[in-house]
Amino acid sequence: MKRTLIKDLNQHIGEQVTIQGWLHTLRDQKNMQFLIMRDRTGLVQVAHYKKGDLDLAETISGLGTESALRLTGKVIENEIVKLGGLEIQLEDLLIENAAEIPLPFEPFGEYLPEQDFRLDWRFLDLRRQINQLIFEVQTTAVQAMREFWLQKGFIEIHSPKIMGTPSESGAELFSLPYFDTTAYLAQSPQFYKQMAMAAGFERVFEFGPVFRADPSFTSRHMTEFTGVDMEISWIDSHEDVMATMERWLAYTTQSVIEKHDEAIAATLGHHLEVPAVPFPRITMAEAHQLLNEIGYKLPFEKKFDLDPGAERALGAHFKETQGHDYVYVTDWPFEARPFYHMLHPNAPGLTRSFDLLGKGLEIATGAQREHRYEVLKAQALEKGLSLEVIQGYLNYFRYGTPPHGGFGFGLSRFMMVLLDLPNIREAVYIFRGPTRLTP
Ligand code: ATP
């Protein structure tokens, strides 16, 4: 059996074809039955004259929408048909898998049930056009991210996610029994990508799962997400990391536009724009001054940190004043950063680090890392860490490790920003949260 995709039917007018797909809608009339069929490439109308085959007519009448069908018939031009002026005249039908009636919900119905219910039936929810588009776009974006790095001689790594010691702080850590000891799920590939710098790989990236035992129920947090990480050697400062990153994001967005502009406009009603580089940069101290000026009051006393409201206010400000969706907030205080972020030589207490905000949402954190063994040990002690516990990591900095830096980036956060999705649950294939371990 040779399958014809719906998008290619116009090349088969007058021919007999077989299509495979889902019954999108059924119009069962007195003399005629119209099956609107859907495959991943589009919709087509299939017509059946009831009196031509009464048994078949009865079978069709009993079909539930979303049934998986194989249909054979002749393609004809029919000007009255709204779907591309084509119609298939049904000759044969095979029910591959009938959809039970009723469906838990109608993915193409007028009203969608609440999100949690849709997540319970995620495979049905994913049949919606917007969801197919999100993951087609993500596929293109990930390919473009890889392409950009491969063109620049990066090496892709796959680091372990089961670890003997925490990869970041002791907070938000999942532990699990591991034979006669306890293991931890990786909170980031941080130590391993730095190990690649000690190994002389010079430029690496990784796409992989990241686990955070964060009990919060926000629209942007998951307990498991896909992290996109990179690390590069021989940098002068965090500026080199930011400069690479913004070109990488512009390239990625450009690739998405080239492939999906029409579909995005048709489904979401707007066009994407390639962000201009360089992205605006603002230091944390300047950000606080700016927030003061625009009248945003932080809900805490901490001198240098941002809450989600402040991030949104900064995002809106840069959109209004510079037309930019992205902004780097740089030079975070050491107290707000992990021990391995390098301090500014001339500004004690401040790190060579940044967060990237996209439309007012944090999507990445990066920094130059401290690669000098003695300084790194002192910083770890200042944070109250046990050197013994992290000695394996500290050893990377004893035998010739170049200056380096990189970033960690949340793939689903980026998809939220790129496609204006209001909630990370809509941006990820399958959501994991404190109370959701299924599907
Ligand atoms: P946040 O302050 O939003 O909780 P974080 O500072 O803990 O994030 P990092 O540890 O810097 O985040 O992680 C790097 C990137 O990974 C973040 O910028 C974000 O894009 C993504 N990320 C972090 N935590 C989560 C999470 N729980 N769910 C989804 N993505 C996340």
Coordinates of C-alpha atoms and ligand atoms in Angstrom, one line a residue:
M1 CA 0.0 0.0 0.0
K2 CA 1.4 3.4 -1.0
R3 CA 0.3 6.2 1.3
T4 CA -0.3 9.7 -0.1
L5 CA 0.0 12.6 2.3
I6 CA -2.9 15.1 2.2
K7 CA -0.6 18.0 1.2
D8 CA 0.3 16.1 -1.9
L9 CA -3.2 15.2 -3.1
N10 CA -3.2 18.0 -5.7
Q11 CA -0.6 16.0 -7.6
H12 CA -2.9 13.1 -7.9
I13 CA -6.1 14.5 -9.4
G14 CA -8.0 11.8 -11.3
E15 CA -6.0 9.0 -9.6
Q16 CA -6.9 6.5 -6.9
V17 CA -5.0 7.2 -3.7
T18 CA -4.8 5.8 -0.1
I19 CA -4.6 8.2 2.8
Q20 CA -4.1 7.5 6.4
G21 CA -5.2 9.8 9.2
W22 CA -7.8 10.7 11.8
L23 CA -11.5 11.4 11.4
H24 CA -11.5 15.1 12.1
T25 CA -15.3 15.6 11.7
L26 CA -18.1 13.7 10.2
R27 CA -21.1 15.2 8.4
D28 CA -23.7 12.5 8.1
Q29 CA -26.4 13.8 5.7
K30 CA -29.5 12.2 4.1
N31 CA -27.8 11.0 1.0
M32 CA -24.2 11.8 1.5
Q33 CA -21.5 11.4 4.2
F34 CA -18.6 13.8 4.4
L35 CA -15.6 12.7 6.3
I36 CA -13.1 15.5 7.0
M37 CA -9.8 13.6 7.4
R38 CA -6.6 14.9 9.0
D39 CA -3.0 13.8 8.8
R40 CA 0.0 15.7 10.0
T41 CA 0.1 17.7 6.7
G42 CA -3.5 18.9 6.5
L43 CA -7.2 18.3 6.1
V44 CA -9.2 16.9 3.2
Q45 CA -12.9 16.1 2.5
V46 CA -13.8 12.5 1.6
A47 CA -17.3 12.0 0.2
H48 CA -19.4 8.9 0.3
Y49 CA -22.7 8.4 -1.5
K50 CA -24.7 6.4 1.0
K51 CA -26.8 4.4 -1.5
G52 CA -23.6 3.3 -3.3
D53 CA -22.8 1.0 -0.3
L54 CA -25.3 0.8 2.5
D55 CA -23.1 -1.3 4.7
L56 CA -20.2 1.1 4.4
A57 CA -22.6 3.9 5.1
E58 CA -23.7 2.3 8.3
T59 CA -20.1 1.7 9.4
I60 CA -19.3 5.4 8.8
S61 CA -22.3 6.5 10.7
G62 CA -21.0 4.7 13.7
L63 CA -17.6 6.2 13.6
G64 CA -16.3 8.4 16.4
T65 CA -14.3 11.4 15.6
E66 CA -10.5 10.9 16.1
S67 CA -10.7 7.3 14.9
A68 CA -7.6 6.2 13.0
L69 CA -8.6 5.3 9.5
R70 CA -7.2 4.2 6.1
L71 CA -9.2 5.4 3.2
T72 CA -8.9 4.7 -0.5
G73 CA -10.7 6.7 -3.2
K74 CA -10.4 8.9 -6.3
V75 CA -9.2 12.5 -6.1
I76 CA -11.4 14.9 -7.9
E77 CA -11.4 18.7 -8.3
N78 CA -14.5 20.2 -6.7
E79 CA -14.7 24.0 -6.6
I80 CA -17.4 24.0 -3.9
V81 CA -15.1 22.3 -1.4
K82 CA -13.5 24.8 0.9
L83 CA -10.5 22.6 1.8
G84 CA -8.3 23.3 -1.2
G85 CA -11.0 22.6 -3.8
L86 CA -10.3 18.9 -3.7
E87 CA -12.3 15.9 -2.7
I88 CA -11.8 12.2 -2.4
Q89 CA -14.6 9.9 -3.6
L90 CA -14.6 7.0 -1.1
E91 CA -14.1 3.5 -2.4
D92 CA -12.7 1.6 0.6
L93 CA -12.3 2.2 4.3
L94 CA -10.3 0.4 6.9
I95 CA -10.7 1.2 10.6
E96 CA -7.3 0.9 12.1
N97 CA -8.4 1.9 15.5
A98 CA -11.9 3.2 16.3
A99 CA -12.1 6.1 18.8
E100 CA -14.4 5.3 21.7
I101 CA -17.5 7.5 22.0
P102 CA -17.4 9.9 23.8
L103 CA -13.8 11.2 23.8
P104 CA -12.5 12.3 27.2
F105 CA -12.6 15.7 25.5
E106 CA -12.8 17.0 21.9
P107 CA -9.3 18.3 21.0
F108 CA -10.9 20.3 18.2
G109 CA -14.1 21.3 20.0
E110 CA -15.1 24.9 20.7
Y111 CA -14.3 24.7 24.4
L112 CA -11.2 23.1 25.9
P113 CA -11.3 21.7 29.3
E114 CA -9.0 23.0 32.0
Q115 CA -5.3 22.5 31.6
D116 CA -4.9 19.8 34.3
F117 CA -7.5 17.6 32.6
R118 CA -5.9 18.1 29.2
L119 CA -2.6 17.1 30.7
D120 CA -4.2 13.9 32.0
W121 CA -5.1 13.1 28.3
R122 CA -2.0 14.7 26.9
F123 CA -1.9 12.5 23.8
L124 CA -5.3 13.9 22.7
D125 CA -4.3 17.4 23.7
L126 CA -1.1 17.0 21.5
R127 CA -3.3 16.3 18.5
R128 CA -4.2 20.0 18.4
Q129 CA -2.6 21.9 15.6
I130 CA -0.8 24.4 17.9
N131 CA 0.8 21.6 19.8
Q132 CA 2.1 19.9 16.7
L133 CA 3.5 23.3 15.6
I134 CA 5.2 23.9 19.0
F135 CA 7.2 20.6 18.6
E136 CA 7.9 21.1 15.0
V137 CA 9.3 24.5 15.9
Q138 CA 11.3 23.1 18.8
T139 CA 12.8 20.4 16.5
T140 CA 14.0 23.1 14.1
A141 CA 15.2 25.3 17.0
V142 CA 17.3 22.4 18.5
Q143 CA 18.7 21.5 15.1
A144 CA 19.7 25.1 14.6
M145 CA 21.3 25.4 18.0
R146 CA 23.4 22.3 17.3
E147 CA 24.2 23.4 13.8
F148 CA 25.5 26.8 15.0
W149 CA 27.8 25.1 17.5
L150 CA 29.0 22.3 15.1
Q151 CA 30.0 25.0 12.6
K152 CA 32.2 26.4 15.3
G153 CA 33.9 23.2 16.2
F154 CA 32.1 22.4 19.4
I155 CA 32.0 18.8 20.8
E156 CA 28.7 17.4 22.1
I157 CA 28.8 15.7 25.4
H158 CA 26.4 13.5 27.3
S159 CA 27.1 13.6 31.0
P160 CA 25.6 11.3 33.7
K161 CA 22.5 12.2 35.5
I162 CA 23.1 10.0 38.5
M163 CA 25.7 11.5 40.7
G164 CA 27.5 10.7 44.0
T165 CA 27.5 14.4 45.1
P166 CA 25.1 17.2 44.4
S167 CA 25.9 19.1 41.2
E168 CA 24.9 22.5 42.5
S169 CA 23.7 23.4 46.0
G170 CA 22.2 20.9 48.5
A171 CA 18.8 22.6 47.9
E172 CA 16.3 21.3 45.4
L173 CA 18.0 18.0 45.3
F174 CA 16.4 14.6 44.4
S175 CA 18.1 11.7 46.1
L176 CA 17.5 8.0 45.4
P177 CA 18.6 4.7 46.8
Y178 CA 21.6 3.5 44.9
F179 CA 22.6 -0.1 46.0
D180 CA 24.0 0.4 49.5
T181 CA 24.4 4.1 49.2
T182 CA 22.5 7.3 48.2
A183 CA 22.8 8.9 44.8
Y184 CA 21.5 12.3 43.5
L185 CA 19.8 13.3 40.3
A186 CA 21.8 16.0 38.4
Q187 CA 20.6 19.5 38.9
S188 CA 22.8 20.6 36.0
P189 CA 25.7 19.3 33.9
Q190 CA 27.8 22.1 35.4
F191 CA 30.7 20.2 36.9
Y192 CA 30.9 17.8 33.9
K193 CA 31.0 20.5 31.3
Q194 CA 33.8 22.2 33.3
M195 CA 35.5 18.9 33.4
A196 CA 35.5 19.0 29.6
M197 CA 37.4 22.3 29.8
A198 CA 40.0 20.6 32.0
A199 CA 40.1 17.8 29.5
G200 CA 41.0 20.3 26.7
F201 CA 37.8 20.0 24.7
E202 CA 37.7 23.8 24.6
R203 CA 34.1 24.1 23.4
V204 CA 31.3 21.8 24.4
F205 CA 27.5 21.6 24.6
E206 CA 24.9 19.3 26.0
F207 CA 21.2 18.8 25.7
G208 CA 19.9 16.8 28.6
P209 CA 17.5 16.3 31.5
V210 CA 17.9 18.5 34.6
F211 CA 16.2 17.6 37.9
R212 CA 15.1 20.1 40.5
A213 CA 13.2 19.1 43.7
D214 CA 11.5 22.5 43.6
P215 CA 8.1 22.3 45.3
S216 CA 6.8 25.4 43.6
F217 CA 3.7 25.6 41.3
T218 CA 4.6 28.5 39.0
S219 CA 4.0 28.8 35.3
R220 CA 7.7 28.5 34.6
H221 CA 9.1 25.7 36.9
M222 CA 9.2 22.0 36.4
T223 CA 10.8 19.3 38.5
E224 CA 12.4 17.8 35.3
F225 CA 13.3 19.9 32.3
T226 CA 15.6 19.9 29.3
G227 CA 18.7 21.9 29.9
V228 CA 20.8 23.3 27.0
D229 CA 24.3 23.9 28.3
M230 CA 27.5 25.2 26.7
E231 CA 31.0 25.9 28.0
I232 CA 33.9 27.6 26.2
S233 CA 37.6 28.0 27.0
W234 CA 40.1 30.8 26.6
I235 CA 37.6 33.5 27.2
D236 CA 38.5 37.0 28.5
S237 CA 35.3 37.5 30.5
H238 CA 31.6 36.6 30.6
E239 CA 31.2 39.1 27.8
D240 CA 32.6 36.4 25.4
V241 CA 29.9 34.0 26.5
M242 CA 27.1 36.6 26.1
A243 CA 28.4 37.5 22.6
T244 CA 28.4 33.9 21.5
M245 CA 25.0 33.3 23.0
E246 CA 23.2 36.2 21.4
R247 CA 24.4 35.2 17.9
W248 CA 23.4 31.6 18.6
L249 CA 19.8 32.7 19.6
A250 CA 19.5 35.0 16.5
Y251 CA 20.6 32.1 14.3
T252 CA 18.1 29.8 16.0
T253 CA 15.3 32.3 15.6
Q254 CA 16.2 32.9 12.0
S255 CA 16.1 29.2 11.2
V256 CA 12.6 28.9 12.8
I257 CA 11.4 31.8 10.8
E258 CA 12.7 30.4 7.6
K259 CA 10.9 27.1 8.1
H260 CA 7.8 28.0 10.0
D261 CA 6.9 31.6 9.4
E262 CA 3.7 30.8 7.5
A263 CA 2.5 28.2 9.9
I264 CA 3.2 30.4 13.0
A265 CA 1.3 33.3 11.4
A266 CA -1.6 31.0 10.5
T267 CA -1.8 29.3 13.9
L268 CA -0.7 32.0 16.3
G269 CA -1.6 35.1 14.3
H270 CA 1.8 36.8 14.4
H271 CA 5.2 36.7 12.8
L272 CA 8.5 36.2 14.7
E273 CA 11.4 38.6 14.4
V274 CA 15.1 37.8 14.5
P275 CA 16.4 39.7 17.6
A276 CA 19.1 42.3 16.7
V277 CA 22.5 41.7 18.3
P278 CA 24.0 42.8 20.5
F279 CA 21.2 42.4 23.1
P280 CA 20.9 45.3 25.6
R281 CA 23.0 44.7 28.8
I282 CA 22.3 46.2 32.2
T283 CA 24.2 45.6 35.4
M284 CA 22.3 44.4 38.5
A285 CA 23.0 47.7 40.2
E286 CA 21.7 49.7 37.2
A287 CA 18.7 47.4 37.0
H288 CA 17.8 48.3 40.6
Q289 CA 18.2 51.9 39.9
L290 CA 16.0 51.6 36.8
L291 CA 13.3 49.7 38.7
N292 CA 13.3 52.5 41.3
E293 CA 12.8 55.0 38.5
I294 CA 10.0 53.2 36.8
G295 CA 8.3 52.7 40.2
Y296 CA 8.6 48.9 40.6
K297 CA 9.0 48.0 44.3
L298 CA 10.7 44.7 45.0
P299 CA 8.9 42.6 47.6
F300 CA 12.1 41.9 49.5
E301 CA 14.9 43.7 51.2
K302 CA 17.7 42.0 49.3
K303 CA 19.9 44.6 47.8
F304 CA 20.7 42.8 44.5
D305 CA 18.2 40.2 43.3
L306 CA 15.2 40.2 41.1
D307 CA 11.8 38.7 41.5
P308 CA 9.6 37.7 38.6
G309 CA 7.7 41.0 38.7
A310 CA 11.0 42.9 38.4
E311 CA 12.0 40.7 35.5
R312 CA 8.8 41.5 33.7
A313 CA 9.1 45.2 34.4
L314 CA 12.7 45.2 33.0
G315 CA 11.5 43.2 30.0
A316 CA 8.7 45.6 29.3
H317 CA 11.0 48.6 29.7
F318 CA 13.6 47.3 27.2
K319 CA 10.8 46.4 24.8
E320 CA 9.3 49.9 25.0
T321 CA 12.6 51.9 24.9
Q322 CA 14.7 49.7 22.6
G323 CA 12.2 47.5 20.9
H324 CA 14.1 44.5 22.2
D325 CA 12.7 41.2 23.6
Y326 CA 16.0 40.2 25.2
V327 CA 18.1 41.8 27.9
Y328 CA 21.2 40.6 29.8
V329 CA 21.3 41.4 33.5
T330 CA 25.0 41.2 34.5
D331 CA 27.3 41.5 37.4
W332 CA 25.3 39.7 40.1
P333 CA 26.5 39.9 43.7
F334 CA 28.4 36.8 44.9
E335 CA 25.8 36.2 47.6
A336 CA 23.2 35.5 44.8
R337 CA 25.5 33.2 42.8
P338 CA 27.2 29.8 43.2
F339 CA 30.7 29.6 44.5
Y340 CA 32.3 28.9 41.1
H341 CA 31.3 32.2 39.5
M342 CA 34.4 34.4 39.0
L343 CA 34.5 37.6 40.9
H344 CA 35.1 40.9 39.1
P345 CA 38.8 41.9 39.7
N346 CA 37.9 45.5 40.3
A347 CA 34.5 45.1 42.0
P348 CA 34.8 42.8 45.0
G349 CA 31.5 41.1 45.8
L350 CA 30.3 41.2 42.2
T351 CA 30.5 38.2 39.8
R352 CA 31.3 38.0 36.1
S353 CA 27.9 36.6 35.5
F354 CA 24.6 37.2 33.8
D355 CA 21.0 36.2 33.4
L356 CA 19.3 36.4 30.1
L357 CA 15.7 37.6 30.2
G358 CA 13.4 37.0 27.2
K359 CA 10.2 39.0 27.2
G360 CA 10.7 39.5 31.0
L361 CA 11.3 35.8 31.8
E362 CA 14.6 34.3 32.9
I363 CA 15.7 31.8 30.3
A364 CA 19.4 31.4 31.0
T365 CA 22.2 31.9 33.6
G366 CA 25.8 32.2 32.6
A367 CA 29.2 33.3 33.9
Q368 CA 32.9 33.1 33.7
R369 CA 34.0 30.4 36.1
E370 CA 36.8 30.7 38.6
H371 CA 39.6 28.4 37.3
R372 CA 42.3 29.3 39.8
Y373 CA 42.5 26.5 42.3
E374 CA 43.3 28.6 45.4
V375 CA 40.7 31.3 44.7
L376 CA 38.1 28.7 43.9
K377 CA 38.8 26.9 47.2
A378 CA 38.5 30.2 49.1
Q379 CA 35.2 30.9 47.4
A380 CA 33.8 27.5 48.2
L381 CA 34.8 27.9 51.9
E382 CA 33.2 31.4 51.9
K383 CA 29.9 29.7 50.8
G384 CA 30.3 27.1 53.7
L385 CA 31.0 24.2 51.4
S386 CA 33.1 21.2 52.5
L387 CA 36.2 21.0 50.3
E388 CA 36.4 17.3 50.9
V389 CA 32.9 16.7 49.3
I390 CA 33.9 18.7 46.2
Q391 CA 37.5 17.6 46.0
G392 CA 36.9 15.6 42.8
Y393 CA 35.6 18.8 41.1
L394 CA 38.4 20.9 42.6
N395 CA 41.0 18.6 41.1
Y396 CA 40.0 19.8 37.6
F397 CA 41.7 23.0 38.5
R398 CA 45.1 21.6 39.6
Y399 CA 46.7 20.5 36.3
G400 CA 46.2 23.1 33.7
T401 CA 42.7 24.4 33.1
P402 CA 42.1 27.4 30.8
P403 CA 39.9 30.3 31.7
H404 CA 36.4 29.4 30.7
G405 CA 32.7 30.2 31.0
G406 CA 29.3 29.1 29.7
F407 CA 25.6 29.1 30.3
G408 CA 22.6 26.9 31.2
F409 CA 19.4 27.5 29.3
G410 CA 15.9 26.1 29.7
L411 CA 14.6 24.8 26.4
S412 CA 10.9 25.0 27.4
R413 CA 11.4 28.5 28.8
F414 CA 12.8 29.5 25.5
M415 CA 9.8 28.0 23.7
M416 CA 7.5 30.0 25.9
V417 CA 9.3 33.2 24.9
L418 CA 9.6 32.4 21.3
L419 CA 5.9 31.5 20.8
D420 CA 4.4 33.6 23.5
L421 CA 3.1 30.6 25.5
P422 CA 1.6 31.6 28.8
N423 CA 2.6 28.5 30.8
I424 CA 5.5 26.0 30.7
R425 CA 3.0 23.2 30.8
E426 CA 2.0 24.1 27.3
A427 CA 5.6 24.4 26.1
V428 CA 6.9 21.0 27.2
Y429 CA 6.0 17.6 25.7
I430 CA 5.2 16.1 29.0
F431 CA 5.1 18.1 32.2
R432 CA 6.7 17.0 35.5
G433 CA 5.8 18.9 38.6
P434 CA 5.5 18.3 42.4
T435 CA 2.1 16.6 42.0
R436 CA 2.4 15.3 38.5
L437 CA 4.3 12.1 37.6
T438 CA 1.9 11.0 34.9
P439 CA 1.5 10.5 32.0
Ligands
ATP1 P1 14.7 30.3 38.6 O1 15.3 31.5 39.3 O2 13.7 30.7 37.5 O3 14.2 29.3 39.5 P2 17.4 29.2 38.4 O4 18.1 30.5 38.7 O5 17.2 28.2 39.4 O6 15.9 29.6 37.8 P3 19.4 28.1 36.8 O7 19.9 27.2 37.8 O8 20.3 29.3 36.5 O9 17.9 28.6 37.1 O10 19.2 27.3 35.5 C1 19.4 27.7 34.2 C2 18.2 27.8 33.3 O11 17.4 26.6 33.4 C3 17.2 28.9 33.8 O12 17.5 30.1 33.3 C4 15.9 28.4 33.2 O13 15.8 28.7 31.8 C5 16.0 26.9 33.3 N1 15.4 26.4 34.5 C6 15.8 26.5 35.8 N2 15.0 25.9 36.7 C7 13.9 25.5 35.9 C8 12.8 24.8 36.3 N3 12.5 24.4 37.5 N4 11.9 24.5 35.3 C9 12.2 24.8 34.0 N5 13.3 25.5 33.6 C10 14.2 25.8 34.6

